[in-house]
Coordinates of C-alpha atoms (C1' of nucleotides) in Angstrom, one line a residue:
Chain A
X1 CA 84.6 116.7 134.4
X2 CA 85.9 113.8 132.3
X3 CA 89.6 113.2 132.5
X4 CA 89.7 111.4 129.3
X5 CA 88.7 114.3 127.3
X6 CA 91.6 115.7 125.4
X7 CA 91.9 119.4 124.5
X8 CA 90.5 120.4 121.1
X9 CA 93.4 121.4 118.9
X10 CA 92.6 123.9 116.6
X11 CA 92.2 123.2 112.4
X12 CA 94.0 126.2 112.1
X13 CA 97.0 125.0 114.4
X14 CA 97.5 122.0 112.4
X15 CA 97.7 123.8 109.0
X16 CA 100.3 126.0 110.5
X17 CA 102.3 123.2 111.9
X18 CA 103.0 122.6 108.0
X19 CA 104.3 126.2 107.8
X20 CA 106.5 126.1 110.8
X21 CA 107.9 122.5 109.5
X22 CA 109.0 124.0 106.0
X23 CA 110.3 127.2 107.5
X24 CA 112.5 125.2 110.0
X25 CA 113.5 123.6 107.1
X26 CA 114.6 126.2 105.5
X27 CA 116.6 128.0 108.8
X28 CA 117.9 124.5 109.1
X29 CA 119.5 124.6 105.7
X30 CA 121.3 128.0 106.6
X31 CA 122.1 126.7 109.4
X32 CA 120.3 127.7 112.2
X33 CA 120.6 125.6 115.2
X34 CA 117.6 127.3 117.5
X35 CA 114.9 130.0 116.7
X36 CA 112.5 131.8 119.0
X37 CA 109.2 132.1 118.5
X38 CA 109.3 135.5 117.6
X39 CA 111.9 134.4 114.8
X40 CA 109.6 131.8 113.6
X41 CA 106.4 134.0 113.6
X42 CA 108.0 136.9 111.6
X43 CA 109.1 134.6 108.9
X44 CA 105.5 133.3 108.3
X45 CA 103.8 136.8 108.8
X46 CA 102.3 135.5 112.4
X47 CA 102.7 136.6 116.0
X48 CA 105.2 135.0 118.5
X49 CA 102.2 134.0 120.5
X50 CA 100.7 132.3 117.9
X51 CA 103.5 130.3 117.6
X52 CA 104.0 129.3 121.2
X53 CA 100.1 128.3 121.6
X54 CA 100.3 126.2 118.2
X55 CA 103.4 124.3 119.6
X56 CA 102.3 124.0 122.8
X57 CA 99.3 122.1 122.0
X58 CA 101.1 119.5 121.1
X59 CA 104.1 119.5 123.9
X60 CA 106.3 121.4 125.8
X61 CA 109.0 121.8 123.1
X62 CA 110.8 124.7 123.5
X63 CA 113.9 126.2 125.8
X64 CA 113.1 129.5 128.2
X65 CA 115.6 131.8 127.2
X66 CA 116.9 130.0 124.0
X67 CA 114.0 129.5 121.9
X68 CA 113.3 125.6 119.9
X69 CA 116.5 123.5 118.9
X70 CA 115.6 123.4 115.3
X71 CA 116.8 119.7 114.8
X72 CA 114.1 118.6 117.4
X73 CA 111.7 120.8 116.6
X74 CA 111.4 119.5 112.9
X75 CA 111.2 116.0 114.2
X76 CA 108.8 116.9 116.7
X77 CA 106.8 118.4 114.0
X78 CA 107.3 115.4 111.5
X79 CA 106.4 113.0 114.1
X80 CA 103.2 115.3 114.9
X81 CA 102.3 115.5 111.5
X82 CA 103.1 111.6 110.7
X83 CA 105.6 112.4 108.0
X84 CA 108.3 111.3 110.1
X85 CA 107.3 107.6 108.2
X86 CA 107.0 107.7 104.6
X87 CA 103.5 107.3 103.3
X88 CA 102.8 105.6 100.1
X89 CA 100.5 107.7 97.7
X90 CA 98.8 107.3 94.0
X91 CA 97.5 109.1 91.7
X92 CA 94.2 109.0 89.5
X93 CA 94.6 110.7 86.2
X94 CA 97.8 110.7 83.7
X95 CA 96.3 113.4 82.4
X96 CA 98.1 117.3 82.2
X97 CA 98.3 117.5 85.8
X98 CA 98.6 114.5 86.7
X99 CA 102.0 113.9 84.6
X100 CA 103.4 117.1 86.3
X101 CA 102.9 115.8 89.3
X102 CA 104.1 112.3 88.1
X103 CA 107.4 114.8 87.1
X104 CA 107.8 116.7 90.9
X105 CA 110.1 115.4 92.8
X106 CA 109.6 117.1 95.9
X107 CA 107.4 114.4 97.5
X108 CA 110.4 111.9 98.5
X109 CA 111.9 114.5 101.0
X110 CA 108.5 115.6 102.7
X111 CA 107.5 112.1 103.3
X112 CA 105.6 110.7 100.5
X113 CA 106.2 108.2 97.6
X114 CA 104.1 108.4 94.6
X115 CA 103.8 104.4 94.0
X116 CA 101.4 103.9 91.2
X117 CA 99.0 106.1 88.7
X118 CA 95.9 105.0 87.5
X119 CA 93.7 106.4 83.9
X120 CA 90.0 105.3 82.8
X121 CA 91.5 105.9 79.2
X122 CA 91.8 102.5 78.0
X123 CA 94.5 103.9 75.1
X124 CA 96.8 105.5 78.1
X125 CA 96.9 102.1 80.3
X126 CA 100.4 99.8 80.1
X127 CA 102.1 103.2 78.8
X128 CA 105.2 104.6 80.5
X129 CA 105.5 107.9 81.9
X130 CA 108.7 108.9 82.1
X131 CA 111.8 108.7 82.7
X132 CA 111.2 111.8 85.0
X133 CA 115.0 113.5 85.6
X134 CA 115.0 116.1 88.1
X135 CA 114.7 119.9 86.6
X136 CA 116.7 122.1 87.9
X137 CA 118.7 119.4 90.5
X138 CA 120.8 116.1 90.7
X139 CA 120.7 114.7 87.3
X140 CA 122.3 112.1 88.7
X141 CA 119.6 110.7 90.8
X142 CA 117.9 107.8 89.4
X143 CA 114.9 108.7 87.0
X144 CA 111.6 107.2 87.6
X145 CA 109.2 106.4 86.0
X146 CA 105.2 105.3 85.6
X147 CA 103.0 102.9 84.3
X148 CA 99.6 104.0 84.0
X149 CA 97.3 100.9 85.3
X150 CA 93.6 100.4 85.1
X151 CA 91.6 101.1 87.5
X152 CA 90.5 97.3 88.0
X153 CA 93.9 96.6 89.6
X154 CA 92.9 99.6 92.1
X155 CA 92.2 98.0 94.9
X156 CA 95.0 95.0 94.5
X157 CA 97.4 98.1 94.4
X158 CA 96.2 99.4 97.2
X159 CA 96.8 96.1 99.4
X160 CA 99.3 95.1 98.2
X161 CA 101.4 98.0 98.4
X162 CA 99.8 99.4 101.6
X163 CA 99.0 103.0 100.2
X164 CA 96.5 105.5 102.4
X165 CA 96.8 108.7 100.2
X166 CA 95.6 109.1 97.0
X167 CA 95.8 112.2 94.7
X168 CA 93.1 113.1 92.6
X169 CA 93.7 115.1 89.2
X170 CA 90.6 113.9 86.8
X171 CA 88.1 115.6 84.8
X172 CA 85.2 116.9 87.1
X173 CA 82.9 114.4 85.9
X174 CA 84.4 111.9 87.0
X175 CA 86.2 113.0 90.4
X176 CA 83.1 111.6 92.2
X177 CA 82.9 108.3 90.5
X178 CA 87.0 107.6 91.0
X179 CA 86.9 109.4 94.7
X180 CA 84.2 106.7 95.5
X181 CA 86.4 103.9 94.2
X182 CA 89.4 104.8 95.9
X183 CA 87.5 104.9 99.3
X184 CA 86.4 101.4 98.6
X185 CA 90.1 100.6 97.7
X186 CA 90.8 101.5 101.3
X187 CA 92.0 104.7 101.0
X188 CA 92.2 106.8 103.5
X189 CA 93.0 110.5 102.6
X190 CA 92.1 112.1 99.3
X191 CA 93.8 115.4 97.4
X192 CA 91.0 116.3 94.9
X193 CA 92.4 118.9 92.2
X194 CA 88.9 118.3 90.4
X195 CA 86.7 121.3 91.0
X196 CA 84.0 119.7 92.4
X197 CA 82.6 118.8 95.9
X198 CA 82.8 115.3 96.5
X199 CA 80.7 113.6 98.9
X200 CA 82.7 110.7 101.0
X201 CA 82.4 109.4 104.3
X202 CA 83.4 111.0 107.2
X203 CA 85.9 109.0 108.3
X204 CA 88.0 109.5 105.1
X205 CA 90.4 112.9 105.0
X206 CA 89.8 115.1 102.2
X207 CA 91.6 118.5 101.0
X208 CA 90.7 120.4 97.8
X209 CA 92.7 122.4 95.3
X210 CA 90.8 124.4 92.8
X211 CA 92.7 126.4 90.6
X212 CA 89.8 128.7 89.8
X213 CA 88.9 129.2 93.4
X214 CA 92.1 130.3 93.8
X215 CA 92.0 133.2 91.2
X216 CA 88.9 133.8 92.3
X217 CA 90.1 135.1 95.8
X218 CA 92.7 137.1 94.4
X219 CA 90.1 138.8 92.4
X220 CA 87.8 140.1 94.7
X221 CA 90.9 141.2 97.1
X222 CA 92.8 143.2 94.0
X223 CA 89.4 144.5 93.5
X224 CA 87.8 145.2 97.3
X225 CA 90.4 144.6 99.3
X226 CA 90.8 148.3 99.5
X227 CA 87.0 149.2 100.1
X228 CA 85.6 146.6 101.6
X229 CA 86.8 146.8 105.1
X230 CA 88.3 142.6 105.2
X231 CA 87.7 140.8 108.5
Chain B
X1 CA 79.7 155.7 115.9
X2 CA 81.0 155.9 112.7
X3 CA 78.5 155.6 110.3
X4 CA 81.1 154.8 107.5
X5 CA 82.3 152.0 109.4
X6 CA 81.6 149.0 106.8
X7 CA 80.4 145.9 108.4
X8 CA 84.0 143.6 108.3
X9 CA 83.3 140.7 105.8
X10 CA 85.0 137.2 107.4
X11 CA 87.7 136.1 105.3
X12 CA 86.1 132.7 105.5
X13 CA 82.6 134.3 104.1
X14 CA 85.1 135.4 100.9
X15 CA 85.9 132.0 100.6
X16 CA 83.1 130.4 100.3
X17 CA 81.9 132.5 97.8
X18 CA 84.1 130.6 95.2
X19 CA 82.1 127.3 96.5
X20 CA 78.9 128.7 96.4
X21 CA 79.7 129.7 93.3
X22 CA 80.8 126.6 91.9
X23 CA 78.4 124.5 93.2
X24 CA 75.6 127.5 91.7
X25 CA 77.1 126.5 88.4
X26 CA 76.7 123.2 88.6
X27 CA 72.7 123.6 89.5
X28 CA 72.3 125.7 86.4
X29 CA 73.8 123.1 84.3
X30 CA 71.2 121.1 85.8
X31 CA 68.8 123.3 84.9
X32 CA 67.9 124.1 88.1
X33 CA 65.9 127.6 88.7
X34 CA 66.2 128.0 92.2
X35 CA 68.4 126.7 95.3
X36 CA 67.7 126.9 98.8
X37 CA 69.9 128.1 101.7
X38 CA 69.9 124.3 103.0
X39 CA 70.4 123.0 99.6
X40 CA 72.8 124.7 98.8
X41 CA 74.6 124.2 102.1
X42 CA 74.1 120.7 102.3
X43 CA 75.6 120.4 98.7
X44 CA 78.7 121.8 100.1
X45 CA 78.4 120.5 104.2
X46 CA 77.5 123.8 105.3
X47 CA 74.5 124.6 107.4
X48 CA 71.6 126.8 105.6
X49 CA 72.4 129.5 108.4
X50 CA 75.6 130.4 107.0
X51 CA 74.8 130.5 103.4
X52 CA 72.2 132.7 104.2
X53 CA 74.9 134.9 106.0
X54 CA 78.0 134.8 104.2
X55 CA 75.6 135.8 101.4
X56 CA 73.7 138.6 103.1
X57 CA 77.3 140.1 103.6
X58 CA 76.6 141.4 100.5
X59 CA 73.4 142.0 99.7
X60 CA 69.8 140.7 99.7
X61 CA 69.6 138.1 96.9
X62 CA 67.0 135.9 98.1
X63 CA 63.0 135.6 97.9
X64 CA 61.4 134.4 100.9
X65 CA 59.2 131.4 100.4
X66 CA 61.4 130.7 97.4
X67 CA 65.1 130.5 97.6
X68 CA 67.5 132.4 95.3
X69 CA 67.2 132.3 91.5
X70 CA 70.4 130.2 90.2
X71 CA 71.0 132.8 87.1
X72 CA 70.6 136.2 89.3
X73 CA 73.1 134.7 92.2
X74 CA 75.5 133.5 89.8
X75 CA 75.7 136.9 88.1
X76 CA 75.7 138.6 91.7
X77 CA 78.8 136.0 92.9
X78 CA 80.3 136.9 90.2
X79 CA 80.4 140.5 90.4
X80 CA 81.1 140.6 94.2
X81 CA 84.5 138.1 93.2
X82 CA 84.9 140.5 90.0
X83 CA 85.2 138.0 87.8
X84 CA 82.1 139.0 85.8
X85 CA 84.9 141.0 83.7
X86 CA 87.7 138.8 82.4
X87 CA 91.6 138.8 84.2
X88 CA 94.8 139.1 81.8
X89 CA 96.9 136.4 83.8
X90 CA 100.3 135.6 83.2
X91 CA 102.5 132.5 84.4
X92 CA 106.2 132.6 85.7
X93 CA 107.7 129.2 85.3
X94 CA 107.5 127.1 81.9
X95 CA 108.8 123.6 84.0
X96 CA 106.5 120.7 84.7
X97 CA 104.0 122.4 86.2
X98 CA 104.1 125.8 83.7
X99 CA 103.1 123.5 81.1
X100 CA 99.8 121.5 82.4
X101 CA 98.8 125.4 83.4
X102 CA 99.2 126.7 79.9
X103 CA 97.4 123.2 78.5
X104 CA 94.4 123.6 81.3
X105 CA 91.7 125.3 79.6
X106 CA 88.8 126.0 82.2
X107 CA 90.4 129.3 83.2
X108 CA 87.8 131.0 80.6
X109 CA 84.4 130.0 81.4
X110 CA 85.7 131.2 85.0
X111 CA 86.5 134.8 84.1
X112 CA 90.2 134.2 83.9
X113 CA 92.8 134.0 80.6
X114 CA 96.1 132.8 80.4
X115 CA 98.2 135.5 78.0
X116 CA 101.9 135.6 78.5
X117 CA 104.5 132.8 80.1
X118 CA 107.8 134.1 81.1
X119 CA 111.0 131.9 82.2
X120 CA 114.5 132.5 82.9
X121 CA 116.0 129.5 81.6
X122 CA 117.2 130.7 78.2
X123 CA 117.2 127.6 76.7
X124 CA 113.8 128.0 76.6
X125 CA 113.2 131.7 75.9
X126 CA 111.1 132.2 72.2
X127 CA 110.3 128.4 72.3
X128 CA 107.0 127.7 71.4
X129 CA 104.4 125.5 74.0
X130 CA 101.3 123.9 72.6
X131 CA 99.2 124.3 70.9
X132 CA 97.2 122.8 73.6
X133 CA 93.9 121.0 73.1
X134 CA 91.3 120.3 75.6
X135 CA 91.4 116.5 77.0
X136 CA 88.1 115.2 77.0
X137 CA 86.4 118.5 75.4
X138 CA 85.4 120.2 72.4
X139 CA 88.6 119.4 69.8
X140 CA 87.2 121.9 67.5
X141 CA 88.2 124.7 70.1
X142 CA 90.6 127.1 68.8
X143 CA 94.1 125.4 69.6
X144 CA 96.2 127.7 71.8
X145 CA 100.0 128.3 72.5
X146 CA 102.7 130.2 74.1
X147 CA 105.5 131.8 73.2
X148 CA 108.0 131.9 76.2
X149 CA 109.1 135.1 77.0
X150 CA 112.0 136.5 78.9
X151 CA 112.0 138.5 82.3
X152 CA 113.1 141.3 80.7
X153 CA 109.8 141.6 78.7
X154 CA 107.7 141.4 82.3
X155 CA 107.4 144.8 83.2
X156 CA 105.9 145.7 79.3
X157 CA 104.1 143.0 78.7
X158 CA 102.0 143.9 82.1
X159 CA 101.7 147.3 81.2
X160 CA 100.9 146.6 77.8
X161 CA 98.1 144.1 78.4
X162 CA 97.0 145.3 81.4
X163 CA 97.6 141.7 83.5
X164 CA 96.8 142.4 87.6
X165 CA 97.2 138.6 88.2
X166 CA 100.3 136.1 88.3
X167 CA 100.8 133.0 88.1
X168 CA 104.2 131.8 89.9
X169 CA 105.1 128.0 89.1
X170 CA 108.7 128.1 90.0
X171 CA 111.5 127.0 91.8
X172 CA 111.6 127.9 95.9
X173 CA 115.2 129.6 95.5
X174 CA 113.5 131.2 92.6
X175 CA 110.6 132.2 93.9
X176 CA 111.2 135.6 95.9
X177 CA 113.2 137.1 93.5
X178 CA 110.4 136.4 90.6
X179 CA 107.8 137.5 93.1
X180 CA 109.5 141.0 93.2
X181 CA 110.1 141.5 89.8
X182 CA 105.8 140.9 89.5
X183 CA 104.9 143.3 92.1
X184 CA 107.8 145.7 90.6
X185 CA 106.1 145.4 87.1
X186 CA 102.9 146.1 88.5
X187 CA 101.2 143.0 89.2
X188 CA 98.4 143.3 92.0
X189 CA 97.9 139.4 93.3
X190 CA 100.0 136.3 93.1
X191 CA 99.3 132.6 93.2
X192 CA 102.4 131.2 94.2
X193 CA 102.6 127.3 93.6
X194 CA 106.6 127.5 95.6
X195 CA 107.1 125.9 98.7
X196 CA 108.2 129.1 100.3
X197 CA 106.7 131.6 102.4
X198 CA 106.6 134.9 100.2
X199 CA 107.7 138.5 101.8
X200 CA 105.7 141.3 99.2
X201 CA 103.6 144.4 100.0
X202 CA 100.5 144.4 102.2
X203 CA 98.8 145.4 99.5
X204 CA 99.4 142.4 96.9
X205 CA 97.4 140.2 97.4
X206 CA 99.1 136.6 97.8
X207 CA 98.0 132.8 97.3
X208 CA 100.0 129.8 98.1
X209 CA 99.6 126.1 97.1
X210 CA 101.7 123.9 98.7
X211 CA 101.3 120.0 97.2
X212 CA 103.3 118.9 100.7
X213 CA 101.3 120.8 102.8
X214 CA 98.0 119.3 101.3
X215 CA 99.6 116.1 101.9
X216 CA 100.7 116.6 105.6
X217 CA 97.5 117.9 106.5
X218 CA 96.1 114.2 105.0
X219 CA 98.7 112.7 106.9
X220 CA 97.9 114.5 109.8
X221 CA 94.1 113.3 109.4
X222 CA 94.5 109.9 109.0
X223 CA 96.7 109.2 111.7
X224 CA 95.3 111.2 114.3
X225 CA 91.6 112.4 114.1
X226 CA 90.4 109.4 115.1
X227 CA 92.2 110.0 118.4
X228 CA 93.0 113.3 118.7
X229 CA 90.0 115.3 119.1
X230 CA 90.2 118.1 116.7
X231 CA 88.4 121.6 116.8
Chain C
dG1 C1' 54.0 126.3 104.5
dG2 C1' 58.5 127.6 103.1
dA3 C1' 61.9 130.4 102.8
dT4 C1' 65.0 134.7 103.8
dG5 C1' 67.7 138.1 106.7
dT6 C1' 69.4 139.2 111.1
dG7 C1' 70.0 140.4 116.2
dA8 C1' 71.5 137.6 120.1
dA9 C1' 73.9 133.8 121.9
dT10 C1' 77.3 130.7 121.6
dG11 C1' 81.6 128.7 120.5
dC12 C1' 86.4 129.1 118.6
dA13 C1' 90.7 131.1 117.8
dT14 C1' 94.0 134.7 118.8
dT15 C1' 96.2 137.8 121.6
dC16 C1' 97.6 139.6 126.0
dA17 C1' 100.3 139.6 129.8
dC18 C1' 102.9 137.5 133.2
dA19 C1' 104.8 133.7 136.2
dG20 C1' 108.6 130.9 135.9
dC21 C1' 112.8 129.1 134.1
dA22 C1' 117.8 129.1 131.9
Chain D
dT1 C1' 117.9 139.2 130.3
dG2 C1' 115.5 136.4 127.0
dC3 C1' 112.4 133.3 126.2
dT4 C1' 108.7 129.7 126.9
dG5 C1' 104.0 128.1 128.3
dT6 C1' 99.6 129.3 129.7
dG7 C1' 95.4 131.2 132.1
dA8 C1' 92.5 135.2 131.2
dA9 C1' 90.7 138.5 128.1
dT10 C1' 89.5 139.8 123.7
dG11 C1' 87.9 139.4 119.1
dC12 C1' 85.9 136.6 115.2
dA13 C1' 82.9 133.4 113.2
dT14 C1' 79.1 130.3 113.4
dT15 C1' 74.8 129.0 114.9
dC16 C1' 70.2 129.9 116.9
dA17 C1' 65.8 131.3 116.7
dC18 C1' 62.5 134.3 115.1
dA19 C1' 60.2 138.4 112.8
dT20 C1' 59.0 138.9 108.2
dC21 C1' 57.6 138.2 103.7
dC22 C1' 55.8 135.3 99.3

DNA sequence: GGATGTGAATGCATTCACAGCA
DNA sequence: TGCTGTGAATGCATTCACATCC
């Protein structure tokens, strides 16, 4: 009926597109130069269909009879995803969390840049975090490090360094309280670790991490998983 | 037909649960009595309809006319998750993020307690973390710590304090390997914090937080919803 | 009136199965 | 032969709408 209505893609479809992306990553670093579906499905416990549909919501990207180039299909995915340009991230809280994320260094190579942190606690701000040296890899590569700023230069930060994403690792009480500043800040995607359910408008992204949640599901499958029939 | 045949519980019902639960928790400490389906729904942006389901799942906890008593559903939630008894956990992985998991300290109050780190590095084998004290909380709290064991202790240790639950905060290369040696020691679910996809038993249960994942899917979000029309 | 619990209806997501291409 | 892309079929999950009860 309308020609300008675009085919629903699937929430599921897009949180496997991360999957695929860091399992191409990994054949690509053994050196895999094309994988089938069937490959790519068995190494993420999914079906070779799946696979195909995901992918093929987003383009016609693979070979009949060869399978996807894995070069291309990783760009494909990174453009897809957005993460083919880095993205400019802070965090809220230099508090346990938040230094150990201040400390990964995996961000750089998936796309994002952790710019700037931010702390209510007036005896935290102008201190440095850091030098962060890589555990486990290149001690060579050049250690960063943090200033925790107030949360009055919040929105200046924001402008001026053009950051979208903003990572939330605060005390519950005041996730709701810092998520709404950071929306006025003009951010537009929030990672809350705070186990709470923030309200924010709909036009902003928001994903959740709760630790407890977590445990919880493991819980009740160790427990049930056997009895209760799962769906 | 078969009148054994157990209604199948959605996975997504199970996962709620944790939410409803949460959010339950939060009411209480409000001193709220009773919660509505559509309160409690709309607290969390789910319609009263599906509370009412993913609850009735599992029993008939509600009083027409009046809602569902905070206290009683807390108690039930908790029991149907199993954490109404407490979980031995133990962590794999004493880096960056080992450490603000050993100093977070609301794994208690939700039915969960940290009680043995392991590493591999020996560097850090018999070294001492913490004592940890609670940011922001209590400071009169007993002060805990770790003592950073060695893999070869795993297998004991789990057997000797009866932990079901892991932890895994861990290099990727790492990851599989450390995974086995859990299930192999007797460890029934995992929460694996790795940017890998994990091969273990159908009947472990597994968990995985991926930070990049949580990122992309922002990324994803903010570049595209408001074109793409998502489902 | 105000709320639950639940079959029935709808809407999504996954899987099947096969045409078509290398 | 080996594999993709895709309509059609199936299977799940959510929502509707209403009988029922306080």
């Amino acid at each position: 009926m309308d020609p300008t209505r675009i085919d629903p893609i699937p929430n599921p479809a897009v949180r496997r597109l991360s999957l695929y992306l860091r399992q191409l990553e990994s054949f690509k670093r053994k050196d895999r130069r094309t994988v089938s579906s069937k490959q790519l499905g068995e190494s993420l416990h999914l079906t070779d269909a799946q696979v195909r549909k995901d992918l093929a919501y987003f383009g016609q990207f693979g070979h009949p009879g060869i399978g996807y180039r894995v070069d291309d299909l990783i760009a494909q995915v990174r453009r897809i995803l957005g993460t083919d340009k880095i993205w400019n991230v802070l965090l809220v809280g230099a508090g346990n969390l938040g230094r150990a994320l201040m400390a990964y260094n995996g961000f750089d190579a998936k796309g994002f840049r952790l710019v700037a942190v931010f702390d209510s606690d007036p005896s935290k701000i102008g201190k440095r975090q850091g030098p962060f040296s890589a555990e486990g890899s290149d001690a060579s590569k050049p250690k960063r490090f943090f200033v925790i700023q107030p949360l009055s230069e919040l929105k200046s930060t924001v402008e001026k360094m053009g950051i979208r994403l903003a990572i939330l690792a605060v005390p519950p009480d005041a996730a709701q309280e810092l998520a709404d500043q950071c929306v006025e800040s003009g951010i537009r995607g929030l990672l809350n670790f705070a186990p709470v359910s923030l309200n924010i408008p709909r036009d902003i992204a928001i994903n959740s991490v709760d630790l407890a949640v977590q445990l919880e599901q493991l819980s009740f499958q160790v427990n049930f998983s056997p009895l209760v029939q799962l769906g």
